[in-house]
């Protein structure tokens, strides 16, 4: 039996073990303690607990295991499987932190961390994003060991904290700072796109978080008619800040529609680059009643931008558009909104022809024979953003490939399909053999 067939057969024989490992790690809550709205003391240490589970798998491989934290109670874990020294090195990367769960009663099994195995799926917060991918990578390495495969290059397994809030300095960038570098990396984020599972993803958009704050002028709510009807004193009496915020939301919708027509990329669906007014707050200061004309309106935008645009490009276009839109309103002309840029997650863009892309693509094709994934690998842009950005920024060419779909991430009843977990485990194992070489 040749080595490839042996590895694939061993992964098939490990199916129950792989599934149970995903279920078990999902049962360990590892909510990011810095996620907005989370009380850190309620969840701190969960990332470390889950990474202890991952570390035990790394130890079982005979890896050199390194556990450390950049911040208290937030452990990263890296396992290095040393090669013979004559091949290229490869990083398998993923994050252990998750977003919060919402209301437990909304979940199918009344437990967001059930790890329930039901109808060929594994349920629970983090199942898709992205504990299944982490387990698949680790179990790929275990299958190589079980098959007696010795790699020529080093294989570096990484399970990090912080990704959900771009806290890469505590996680992925900290691994690089600590000295873990390789010739390439594969990030195990869920890479399905549309109806296509297990896509090869060499590029992501960038995302920015910006706050627009409009001011108004308080007055008794009964004066509204005088503030908006022809012939009334207008903003001499009062200005409803929520009206001004709505005016800007409506105006920016036109910019979003323009982006949908003009900002195109062959690996993204048409219209993928958007401006989402995701959170709107407003009212009179200090009271939440509708009997005072609102004094403020804050709009939180998530801007998903084209990977070939810089943050400065996006920032300038957005601010210029808001300025021009404000000039069309009598109040906003004199009282322009405040614009606050809170965060920018840069895109990454690995050339599709890079060898790490073709390596995972060819490995996927071999692993998918006889399954619903059979056929040529499909290249797509990533729906969201991930830590491949920061590996690439540190000179490590990276590609994203993993089980699950972004539609299933962050949702109630999050799940991952079991057949995707097994297929990705096979693809990771074959990619390591191809990239690192075997003795």
Tab-separated table of C-alpha atoms in Angstrom:
chain	number	residue	atom	x	y	z
A	1	UNK	CA	0.000	0.000	0.000
A	2	UNK	CA	1.543	3.336	-0.992
A	3	UNK	CA	1.946	6.021	1.639
A	4	UNK	CA	-0.929	8.222	0.427
A	5	UNK	CA	-3.437	5.385	0.430
A	6	UNK	CA	-2.228	4.286	3.843
A	7	UNK	CA	-2.714	7.768	5.320
A	8	UNK	CA	-6.192	8.126	3.813
A	9	UNK	CA	-7.252	4.714	5.099
A	10	UNK	CA	-5.936	5.497	8.557
A	11	UNK	CA	-7.954	8.707	8.660
A	12	UNK	CA	-11.057	6.752	7.726
A	13	UNK	CA	-10.316	4.361	10.596
A	14	UNK	CA	-9.902	7.362	12.935
A	15	UNK	CA	-13.274	8.878	12.025
A	16	UNK	CA	-14.954	8.259	15.394
A	17	UNK	CA	-11.896	9.540	17.249
A	18	UNK	CA	-11.816	12.721	15.145
A	19	UNK	CA	-15.533	13.395	15.591
A	20	UNK	CA	-15.339	12.839	19.345
A	21	UNK	CA	-12.332	15.142	19.645
A	22	UNK	CA	-14.253	17.955	17.909
A	23	UNK	CA	-17.235	17.359	20.181
A	24	UNK	CA	-15.084	17.329	23.315
A	25	UNK	CA	-13.267	20.580	22.572
A	26	UNK	CA	-16.543	22.314	21.657
A	27	UNK	CA	-17.769	21.406	25.145
A	28	UNK	CA	-15.004	23.576	26.642
A	29	UNK	CA	-16.195	27.214	26.550
A	30	UNK	CA	-13.478	29.503	25.178
A	31	UNK	CA	-15.222	32.835	24.605
A	32	UNK	CA	-12.884	35.701	23.793
A	33	UNK	CA	-12.746	37.835	26.978
A	34	UNK	CA	-12.318	41.048	24.975
A	35	UNK	CA	-15.415	40.609	22.826
A	36	UNK	CA	-17.706	43.661	23.082
A	37	UNK	CA	-20.379	43.111	25.716
A	38	UNK	CA	-18.515	40.282	27.461
A	39	UNK	CA	-17.505	40.553	31.130
A	40	UNK	CA	-13.922	39.350	31.059
A	41	UNK	CA	-13.958	37.833	34.550
A	42	UNK	CA	-16.864	35.585	33.528
A	43	UNK	CA	-14.958	33.882	30.695
A	44	UNK	CA	-11.229	34.482	31.196
A	45	UNK	CA	-9.248	31.252	31.190
A	46	UNK	CA	-11.559	29.416	28.826
A	47	UNK	CA	-9.150	29.794	25.924
A	48	UNK	CA	-6.421	28.249	28.076
A	49	UNK	CA	-8.665	25.364	29.134
A	50	UNK	CA	-9.494	24.521	25.525
A	51	UNK	CA	-5.868	24.814	24.499
A	52	UNK	CA	-4.903	22.356	27.233
A	53	UNK	CA	-7.082	19.852	25.378
A	54	UNK	CA	-5.333	20.701	22.093
A	55	UNK	CA	-1.921	20.474	23.755
A	56	UNK	CA	-2.631	16.893	24.858
A	57	UNK	CA	-3.126	15.924	21.222
A	58	UNK	CA	0.140	17.640	20.292
A	59	UNK	CA	1.940	15.771	23.083
A	60	UNK	CA	0.537	12.476	21.778
A	61	UNK	CA	2.237	13.193	18.455
A	62	UNK	CA	5.646	13.487	20.082
A	63	UNK	CA	5.701	17.171	19.181
A	64	UNK	CA	7.819	19.759	20.958
A	65	UNK	CA	5.018	21.590	22.772
A	66	UNK	CA	5.230	25.240	23.807
A	67	UNK	CA	2.490	26.762	25.990
A	68	UNK	CA	2.675	30.443	26.901
A	69	UNK	CA	0.557	33.557	27.198
A	70	UNK	CA	1.059	37.169	26.260
A	71	UNK	CA	-1.711	38.044	28.731
A	72	UNK	CA	-2.686	36.244	31.948
A	73	UNK	CA	-4.908	33.165	31.568
A	74	UNK	CA	-4.861	33.302	27.745
A	75	UNK	CA	-2.544	30.492	26.689
A	76	UNK	CA	-1.418	29.811	23.140
A	77	UNK	CA	-0.110	26.374	22.274
A	78	UNK	CA	2.323	25.404	19.514
A	79	UNK	CA	3.468	21.903	18.687
A	80	UNK	CA	6.504	21.387	16.442
A	81	UNK	CA	6.990	18.075	14.678
A	82	UNK	CA	10.587	18.214	13.558
A	83	UNK	CA	11.414	17.006	10.083
A	84	UNK	CA	14.608	15.425	8.888
A	85	UNK	CA	15.839	18.880	7.897
A	86	UNK	CA	15.800	18.591	4.119
A	87	UNK	CA	12.291	19.841	3.313
A	88	UNK	CA	10.172	22.985	3.431
A	89	UNK	CA	8.442	23.898	6.666
A	90	UNK	CA	4.687	24.367	7.051
A	91	UNK	CA	2.435	25.997	9.648
A	92	UNK	CA	-1.071	24.708	10.420
A	93	UNK	CA	-2.785	27.647	12.141
A	94	UNK	CA	-6.146	28.192	13.829
A	95	UNK	CA	-7.745	30.056	16.729
A	96	UNK	CA	-9.362	28.591	19.830
A	97	UNK	CA	-11.401	31.649	20.902
A	98	UNK	CA	-15.065	32.015	20.020
A	99	UNK	CA	-17.710	34.715	20.018
A	100	UNK	CA	-20.385	34.734	22.764
A	101	UNK	CA	-23.391	32.441	22.554
A	102	UNK	CA	-26.480	34.607	22.936
A	103	UNK	CA	-29.392	33.078	24.836
A	104	UNK	CA	-28.875	29.416	25.691
A	105	UNK	CA	-32.590	28.638	25.345
A	106	UNK	CA	-32.444	29.585	21.669
A	107	UNK	CA	-30.094	26.688	20.924
A	108	UNK	CA	-31.333	23.359	19.582
A	109	UNK	CA	-30.047	21.419	22.598
A	110	UNK	CA	-30.496	24.277	25.131
A	111	UNK	CA	-26.723	24.274	25.551
A	112	UNK	CA	-24.469	26.363	23.305
A	113	UNK	CA	-21.549	24.110	24.235
A	114	UNK	CA	-23.322	20.783	23.823
A	115	UNK	CA	-20.908	19.311	21.282
A	116	UNK	CA	-23.935	17.268	20.233
A	117	UNK	CA	-23.384	14.837	17.356
A	118	UNK	CA	-26.647	14.715	15.433
A	119	UNK	CA	-27.573	13.912	11.824
A	120	UNK	CA	-23.992	13.995	10.508
A	121	UNK	CA	-23.256	17.330	12.163
A	122	UNK	CA	-21.462	18.484	15.297
A	123	UNK	CA	-23.221	21.336	17.131
A	124	UNK	CA	-22.010	24.023	19.491
A	125	UNK	CA	-20.338	27.405	19.660
A	126	UNK	CA	-16.981	27.129	17.932
A	127	UNK	CA	-17.763	23.902	16.079
A	128	UNK	CA	-17.495	25.643	12.724
A	129	UNK	CA	-15.461	28.702	13.752
A	130	UNK	CA	-13.094	27.004	14.132
A	131	UNK	CA	-12.426	24.140	16.499
A	132	UNK	CA	-13.225	21.543	13.842
A	133	UNK	CA	-10.420	22.943	11.702
A	134	UNK	CA	-7.958	22.845	14.594
A	135	UNK	CA	-8.814	19.226	15.341
A	136	UNK	CA	-8.602	18.301	11.650
A	137	UNK	CA	-5.086	19.739	11.444
A	138	UNK	CA	-3.950	17.966	14.611
A	139	UNK	CA	-5.519	14.666	13.549
A	140	UNK	CA	-3.901	14.949	10.136
A	141	UNK	CA	-0.553	14.990	11.916
A	142	UNK	CA	-1.661	12.038	14.048
A	143	UNK	CA	-2.577	10.068	10.926
A	144	UNK	CA	0.897	10.716	9.516
A	145	UNK	CA	2.445	9.398	12.705
A	146	UNK	CA	0.142	6.363	12.708
A	147	UNK	CA	1.120	5.662	9.098
A	148	UNK	CA	4.827	5.836	9.865
A	149	UNK	CA	5.301	8.931	7.709
A	150	UNK	CA	8.395	11.005	8.506
A	151	UNK	CA	8.339	14.505	7.031
A	152	UNK	CA	11.462	16.147	5.694
A	153	UNK	CA	10.398	19.655	6.713
A	154	UNK	CA	9.081	20.846	10.071
A	155	UNK	CA	5.322	20.847	10.654
A	156	UNK	CA	4.233	23.537	13.130
A	157	UNK	CA	0.774	23.214	14.701
A	158	UNK	CA	-0.658	26.417	16.204
A	159	UNK	CA	-3.775	26.999	18.305
A	160	UNK	CA	-3.957	30.647	19.294
A	161	UNK	CA	-6.142	33.114	21.168
A	162	UNK	CA	-7.499	36.492	20.167
A	163	UNK	CA	-8.577	36.157	16.534
A	164	UNK	CA	-12.217	37.081	17.074
A	165	UNK	CA	-11.306	40.677	18.010
A	166	UNK	CA	-8.150	41.095	15.868
A	167	UNK	CA	-6.041	40.614	18.985
A	168	UNK	CA	-3.314	39.067	16.866
A	169	UNK	CA	-0.561	40.483	19.097
A	170	UNK	CA	-1.764	38.050	21.778
A	171	UNK	CA	-2.146	35.162	19.338
A	172	UNK	CA	-0.884	34.601	15.806
A	173	UNK	CA	1.568	37.509	15.661
A	174	UNK	CA	2.873	36.403	19.071
A	175	UNK	CA	3.787	33.015	17.596
A	176	UNK	CA	5.872	34.722	14.922
A	177	UNK	CA	7.494	36.991	17.501
A	178	UNK	CA	8.335	33.878	19.521
A	179	UNK	CA	10.208	32.492	16.533
A	180	UNK	CA	7.697	30.219	14.825
A	181	UNK	CA	8.162	30.845	11.135
A	182	UNK	CA	7.759	28.596	8.106
A	183	UNK	CA	7.924	28.601	4.321
A	184	UNK	CA	4.101	28.711	4.163
A	185	UNK	CA	0.962	28.348	6.249
A	186	UNK	CA	-2.544	26.944	5.967
A	187	UNK	CA	-5.200	28.569	8.152
A	188	UNK	CA	-8.118	26.263	8.997
A	189	UNK	CA	-10.953	28.820	8.978
A	190	UNK	CA	-14.241	27.618	7.417
A	191	UNK	CA	-13.652	28.155	3.708
A	192	UNK	CA	-16.935	27.224	2.035
A	193	UNK	CA	-18.377	29.810	-0.339
A	194	UNK	CA	-21.968	29.782	-1.519
A	195	UNK	CA	-22.845	26.157	-2.213
A	196	UNK	CA	-19.200	25.128	-2.582
A	197	UNK	CA	-17.590	23.531	0.500
A	198	UNK	CA	-13.864	23.339	1.259
A	199	UNK	CA	-12.768	26.060	-1.137
A	200	UNK	CA	-9.166	27.188	-1.492
A	201	UNK	CA	-9.078	30.794	-0.289
A	202	UNK	CA	-6.022	32.893	-1.198
A	203	UNK	CA	-7.549	36.334	-0.546
A	204	UNK	CA	-9.758	38.188	1.920
A	205	UNK	CA	-11.409	41.593	1.989
A	206	UNK	CA	-10.377	44.206	4.516
A	207	UNK	CA	-12.810	45.358	7.177
A	208	UNK	CA	-13.058	48.662	9.021
A	209	UNK	CA	-15.199	49.678	11.968
A	210	UNK	CA	-16.186	53.334	11.964
A	211	UNK	CA	-18.577	55.366	14.115
A	212	UNK	CA	-20.656	58.259	12.806
A	213	UNK	CA	-22.032	60.528	15.546
A	214	UNK	CA	-24.656	63.144	14.737
A	215	UNK	CA	-25.667	65.846	17.210
A	216	UNK	CA	-29.107	67.380	17.546
A	217	UNK	CA	-30.871	69.998	19.634
A	218	UNK	CA	-33.185	68.917	22.427
A	219	UNK	CA	-36.720	70.212	22.742
A	220	UNK	CA	-40.105	68.957	23.838
A	221	UNK	CA	-41.329	66.174	21.551
A	222	UNK	CA	-44.540	68.097	20.856
A	223	UNK	CA	-42.450	70.628	18.917
A	224	UNK	CA	-41.526	68.143	16.206
A	225	UNK	CA	-43.993	69.584	13.692
A	226	UNK	CA	-42.423	73.009	14.006
A	227	UNK	CA	-38.964	71.541	13.382
A	228	UNK	CA	-39.821	69.746	10.110
A	229	UNK	CA	-42.789	71.518	8.445
A	230	UNK	CA	-42.535	74.294	5.922
A	231	UNK	CA	-42.991	77.678	7.514
A	232	UNK	CA	-41.964	76.570	10.984
A	233	UNK	CA	-38.928	77.889	12.874
A	234	UNK	CA	-37.031	74.660	12.086
A	235	UNK	CA	-33.812	74.086	13.978
A	236	UNK	CA	-34.320	77.303	15.862
A	237	UNK	CA	-36.611	75.164	18.067
A	238	UNK	CA	-34.975	71.729	17.882
A	239	UNK	CA	-33.197	69.146	15.717
A	240	UNK	CA	-33.785	65.425	15.925
A	241	UNK	CA	-30.339	63.795	15.714
A	242	UNK	CA	-31.923	60.485	14.701
A	243	UNK	CA	-33.362	62.144	11.576
A	244	UNK	CA	-29.857	63.334	10.702
A	245	UNK	CA	-28.431	59.882	11.283
A	246	UNK	CA	-31.114	58.374	9.076
A	247	UNK	CA	-30.302	60.917	6.379
A	248	UNK	CA	-26.678	59.744	6.394
A	249	UNK	CA	-27.646	56.060	6.435
A	250	UNK	CA	-29.846	56.626	3.384
A	251	UNK	CA	-27.074	58.584	1.671
A	252	UNK	CA	-24.421	55.920	2.358
A	253	UNK	CA	-26.734	53.269	0.930
A	254	UNK	CA	-26.168	54.968	-2.433
A	255	UNK	CA	-22.408	54.628	-1.977
A	256	UNK	CA	-22.867	50.955	-1.077
A	257	UNK	CA	-24.920	50.400	-4.235
A	258	UNK	CA	-22.207	52.089	-6.271
A	259	UNK	CA	-19.599	49.794	-4.711
A	260	UNK	CA	-21.709	46.805	-5.691
A	261	UNK	CA	-21.470	47.865	-9.322
A	262	UNK	CA	-17.899	49.145	-9.472
A	263	UNK	CA	-15.768	47.216	-6.971
A	264	UNK	CA	-15.318	43.744	-8.419
A	265	UNK	CA	-12.994	40.802	-7.852
A	266	UNK	CA	-13.188	37.511	-9.723
A	267	UNK	CA	-13.000	35.423	-6.509
A	268	UNK	CA	-15.832	37.260	-4.753
A	269	UNK	CA	-19.552	37.253	-5.429
A	270	UNK	CA	-20.860	40.439	-7.039
A	271	UNK	CA	-21.685	43.048	-4.437
A	272	UNK	CA	-19.568	41.497	-1.672
A	273	UNK	CA	-17.957	44.802	-0.686
A	274	UNK	CA	-20.426	46.622	1.530
A	275	UNK	CA	-21.079	49.285	4.167
A	276	UNK	CA	-23.192	47.824	6.963
A	277	UNK	CA	-24.883	50.146	9.497
A	278	UNK	CA	-24.844	47.384	12.089
A	279	UNK	CA	-25.662	49.287	15.284
A	280	UNK	CA	-27.656	52.508	15.729
A	281	UNK	CA	-28.151	54.252	19.068
A	282	UNK	CA	-29.778	57.601	19.671
A	283	UNK	CA	-31.953	59.695	21.914
A	284	UNK	CA	-31.842	62.492	24.431
A	285	UNK	CA	-28.866	62.341	26.779
A	286	UNK	CA	-29.493	60.398	29.958
A	287	UNK	CA	-33.032	59.157	29.279
A	288	UNK	CA	-34.522	56.584	26.920
A	289	UNK	CA	-37.953	58.085	26.365
A	290	UNK	CA	-39.460	59.469	23.141
A	291	UNK	CA	-40.765	62.674	24.696
A	292	UNK	CA	-37.628	64.723	24.070
A	293	UNK	CA	-36.250	65.457	20.608
A	294	UNK	CA	-33.072	63.385	20.332
A	295	UNK	CA	-29.718	65.031	20.972
A	296	UNK	CA	-27.438	62.344	19.525
A	297	UNK	CA	-27.351	59.481	17.059
A	298	UNK	CA	-24.430	57.047	16.809
A	299	UNK	CA	-24.142	54.663	13.867
A	300	UNK	CA	-21.584	51.851	13.922
A	301	UNK	CA	-20.501	50.777	10.439
A	302	UNK	CA	-18.689	47.630	9.315
A	303	UNK	CA	-17.065	48.405	5.981
A	304	UNK	CA	-15.976	45.403	3.898
A	305	UNK	CA	-13.588	46.670	1.255
A	306	UNK	CA	-11.790	45.403	-1.836
A	307	UNK	CA	-8.476	43.629	-1.109
A	308	UNK	CA	-6.584	45.889	-3.510
A	309	UNK	CA	-7.584	49.031	-1.611
A	310	UNK	CA	-5.629	50.453	1.295
A	311	UNK	CA	-7.162	51.697	4.512
A	312	UNK	CA	-6.307	55.237	3.478
A	313	UNK	CA	-8.183	54.725	0.184
A	314	UNK	CA	-11.304	53.572	2.020
A	315	UNK	CA	-11.042	56.165	4.773
A	316	UNK	CA	-10.698	59.034	2.301
A	317	UNK	CA	-13.571	57.841	0.102
A	318	UNK	CA	-15.902	57.362	3.072
A	319	UNK	CA	-15.080	60.690	4.694
A	320	UNK	CA	-15.373	62.603	1.425
A	321	UNK	CA	-18.765	61.030	0.727
A	322	UNK	CA	-20.059	61.864	4.215
A	323	UNK	CA	-18.807	65.433	3.824
A	324	UNK	CA	-20.575	65.842	0.490
A	325	UNK	CA	-23.778	64.249	1.785
A	326	UNK	CA	-23.746	66.511	4.833
A	327	UNK	CA	-23.472	69.550	2.588
A	328	UNK	CA	-26.968	68.730	1.282
A	329	UNK	CA	-28.541	69.177	4.720
A	330	UNK	CA	-28.914	72.579	6.343
A	331	UNK	CA	-28.119	71.342	9.875
A	332	UNK	CA	-25.329	68.929	8.936
A	333	UNK	CA	-23.607	71.613	6.864
A	334	UNK	CA	-23.078	73.614	10.043
A	335	UNK	CA	-22.850	70.641	12.422
A	336	UNK	CA	-21.043	67.864	10.534
A	337	UNK	CA	-21.027	64.375	12.040
A	338	UNK	CA	-18.044	63.189	14.017
A	339	UNK	CA	-16.230	60.284	12.364
A	340	UNK	CA	-14.251	57.891	14.564
A	341	UNK	CA	-12.225	55.030	13.092
A	342	UNK	CA	-12.114	52.228	15.640
A	343	UNK	CA	-10.454	49.311	13.867
A	344	UNK	CA	-9.054	48.169	10.550
A	345	UNK	CA	-8.312	44.545	9.704
A	346	UNK	CA	-6.192	44.548	6.540
A	347	UNK	CA	-6.874	42.116	3.703
A	348	UNK	CA	-4.434	39.464	2.572
A	349	UNK	CA	-3.811	38.463	-1.029
A	350	UNK	CA	-1.646	35.442	-1.779
A	351	UNK	CA	-1.141	34.926	-5.534
A	352	UNK	CA	-3.336	32.107	-6.794
A	353	UNK	CA	-0.316	30.615	-8.513
A	354	UNK	CA	1.722	30.407	-5.310
A	355	UNK	CA	2.873	26.835	-4.578
A	356	UNK	CA	1.042	26.693	-1.227
A	357	UNK	CA	-2.242	27.322	-3.059
A	358	UNK	CA	-1.611	24.584	-5.596
A	359	UNK	CA	-0.434	22.246	-2.821
A	360	UNK	CA	-3.672	22.445	-0.842
A	361	UNK	CA	-5.738	22.430	-4.043
A	362	UNK	CA	-4.131	19.222	-5.311
A	363	UNK	CA	-4.316	17.648	-1.852
A	364	UNK	CA	-8.015	18.471	-1.654
A	365	UNK	CA	-8.633	16.818	-5.033
A	366	UNK	CA	-6.872	13.615	-3.935
A	367	UNK	CA	-8.660	13.583	-0.586
A	368	UNK	CA	-12.077	14.187	-2.169
A	369	UNK	CA	-12.115	11.198	-4.512
A	370	UNK	CA	-15.324	9.234	-4.013
A	371	UNK	CA	-16.992	11.949	-1.898
A	372	UNK	CA	-19.433	14.782	-2.608
A	373	UNK	CA	-16.393	17.074	-2.797
A	374	UNK	CA	-14.875	15.212	-5.744
A	375	UNK	CA	-13.577	17.320	-8.599
A	376	UNK	CA	-11.174	20.205	-9.158
A	377	UNK	CA	-10.571	22.455	-6.174
A	378	UNK	CA	-12.578	25.673	-6.277
A	379	UNK	CA	-10.851	28.989	-5.548
A	380	UNK	CA	-12.872	31.676	-3.767
A	381	UNK	CA	-12.328	34.835	-1.774
A	382	UNK	CA	-12.891	34.615	1.980
A	383	UNK	CA	-16.254	35.901	3.164
A	384	UNK	CA	-14.704	37.466	6.248
A	385	UNK	CA	-11.188	38.086	7.609
A	386	UNK	CA	-8.749	35.830	9.450
A	387	UNK	CA	-5.230	35.474	10.801
A	388	UNK	CA	-3.782	34.696	7.368
A	389	UNK	CA	-3.492	38.488	7.143
A	390	UNK	CA	-0.921	38.610	9.925
A	391	UNK	CA	1.028	35.560	8.790
A	392	UNK	CA	1.322	37.106	5.334
A	393	UNK	CA	2.297	40.439	6.881
A	394	UNK	CA	5.159	38.627	8.600
A	395	UNK	CA	6.431	37.159	5.350
A	396	UNK	CA	4.762	33.735	5.617
A	397	UNK	CA	2.689	33.042	2.468
A	398	UNK	CA	-0.674	31.765	3.693
A	399	UNK	CA	-3.882	30.306	2.347
A	400	UNK	CA	-7.190	29.509	4.061
A	401	UNK	CA	-8.843	26.096	3.795
A	402	UNK	CA	-11.072	24.413	6.342
A	403	UNK	CA	-14.359	22.693	7.207
A	404	UNK	CA	-17.502	24.757	7.645
A	405	UNK	CA	-19.240	27.768	6.124
A	406	UNK	CA	-19.258	31.344	7.362
A	407	UNK	CA	-23.071	31.122	7.261
A	408	UNK	CA	-22.819	28.678	10.178
A	409	UNK	CA	-20.333	30.755	12.175
A	410	UNK	CA	-21.511	33.092	14.970
A	411	UNK	CA	-25.076	31.809	14.605
A	412	UNK	CA	-27.428	30.080	17.032
A	413	UNK	CA	-27.111	26.308	16.486
A	414	UNK	CA	-23.644	26.671	14.970
A	415	UNK	CA	-22.541	23.376	13.426
A	416	UNK	CA	-20.025	21.732	11.154
A	417	UNK	CA	-20.649	18.853	8.738
A	418	UNK	CA	-18.787	15.707	9.710
A	419	UNK	CA	-17.878	14.752	6.142
A	420	UNK	CA	-16.129	18.117	5.738
A	421	UNK	CA	-14.123	17.478	8.893
A	422	UNK	CA	-12.910	14.113	7.590
A	423	UNK	CA	-12.192	15.403	4.075
A	424	UNK	CA	-10.202	18.369	5.394
A	425	UNK	CA	-8.212	16.092	7.716
A	426	UNK	CA	-7.195	14.080	4.669
A	427	UNK	CA	-6.333	17.187	2.668
A	428	UNK	CA	-4.157	18.586	5.485
A	429	UNK	CA	-2.259	15.306	5.798
A	430	UNK	CA	-1.587	15.108	2.066
A	431	UNK	CA	-0.619	18.789	1.933
A	432	UNK	CA	1.961	18.255	4.679
A	433	UNK	CA	3.400	15.274	2.786
A	434	UNK	CA	3.542	17.215	-0.486
A	435	UNK	CA	4.895	20.470	0.924
A	436	UNK	CA	7.331	19.161	3.504
A	437	UNK	CA	8.363	16.061	1.602
A	438	UNK	CA	8.630	12.545	3.038
A	439	UNK	CA	11.647	10.435	3.809
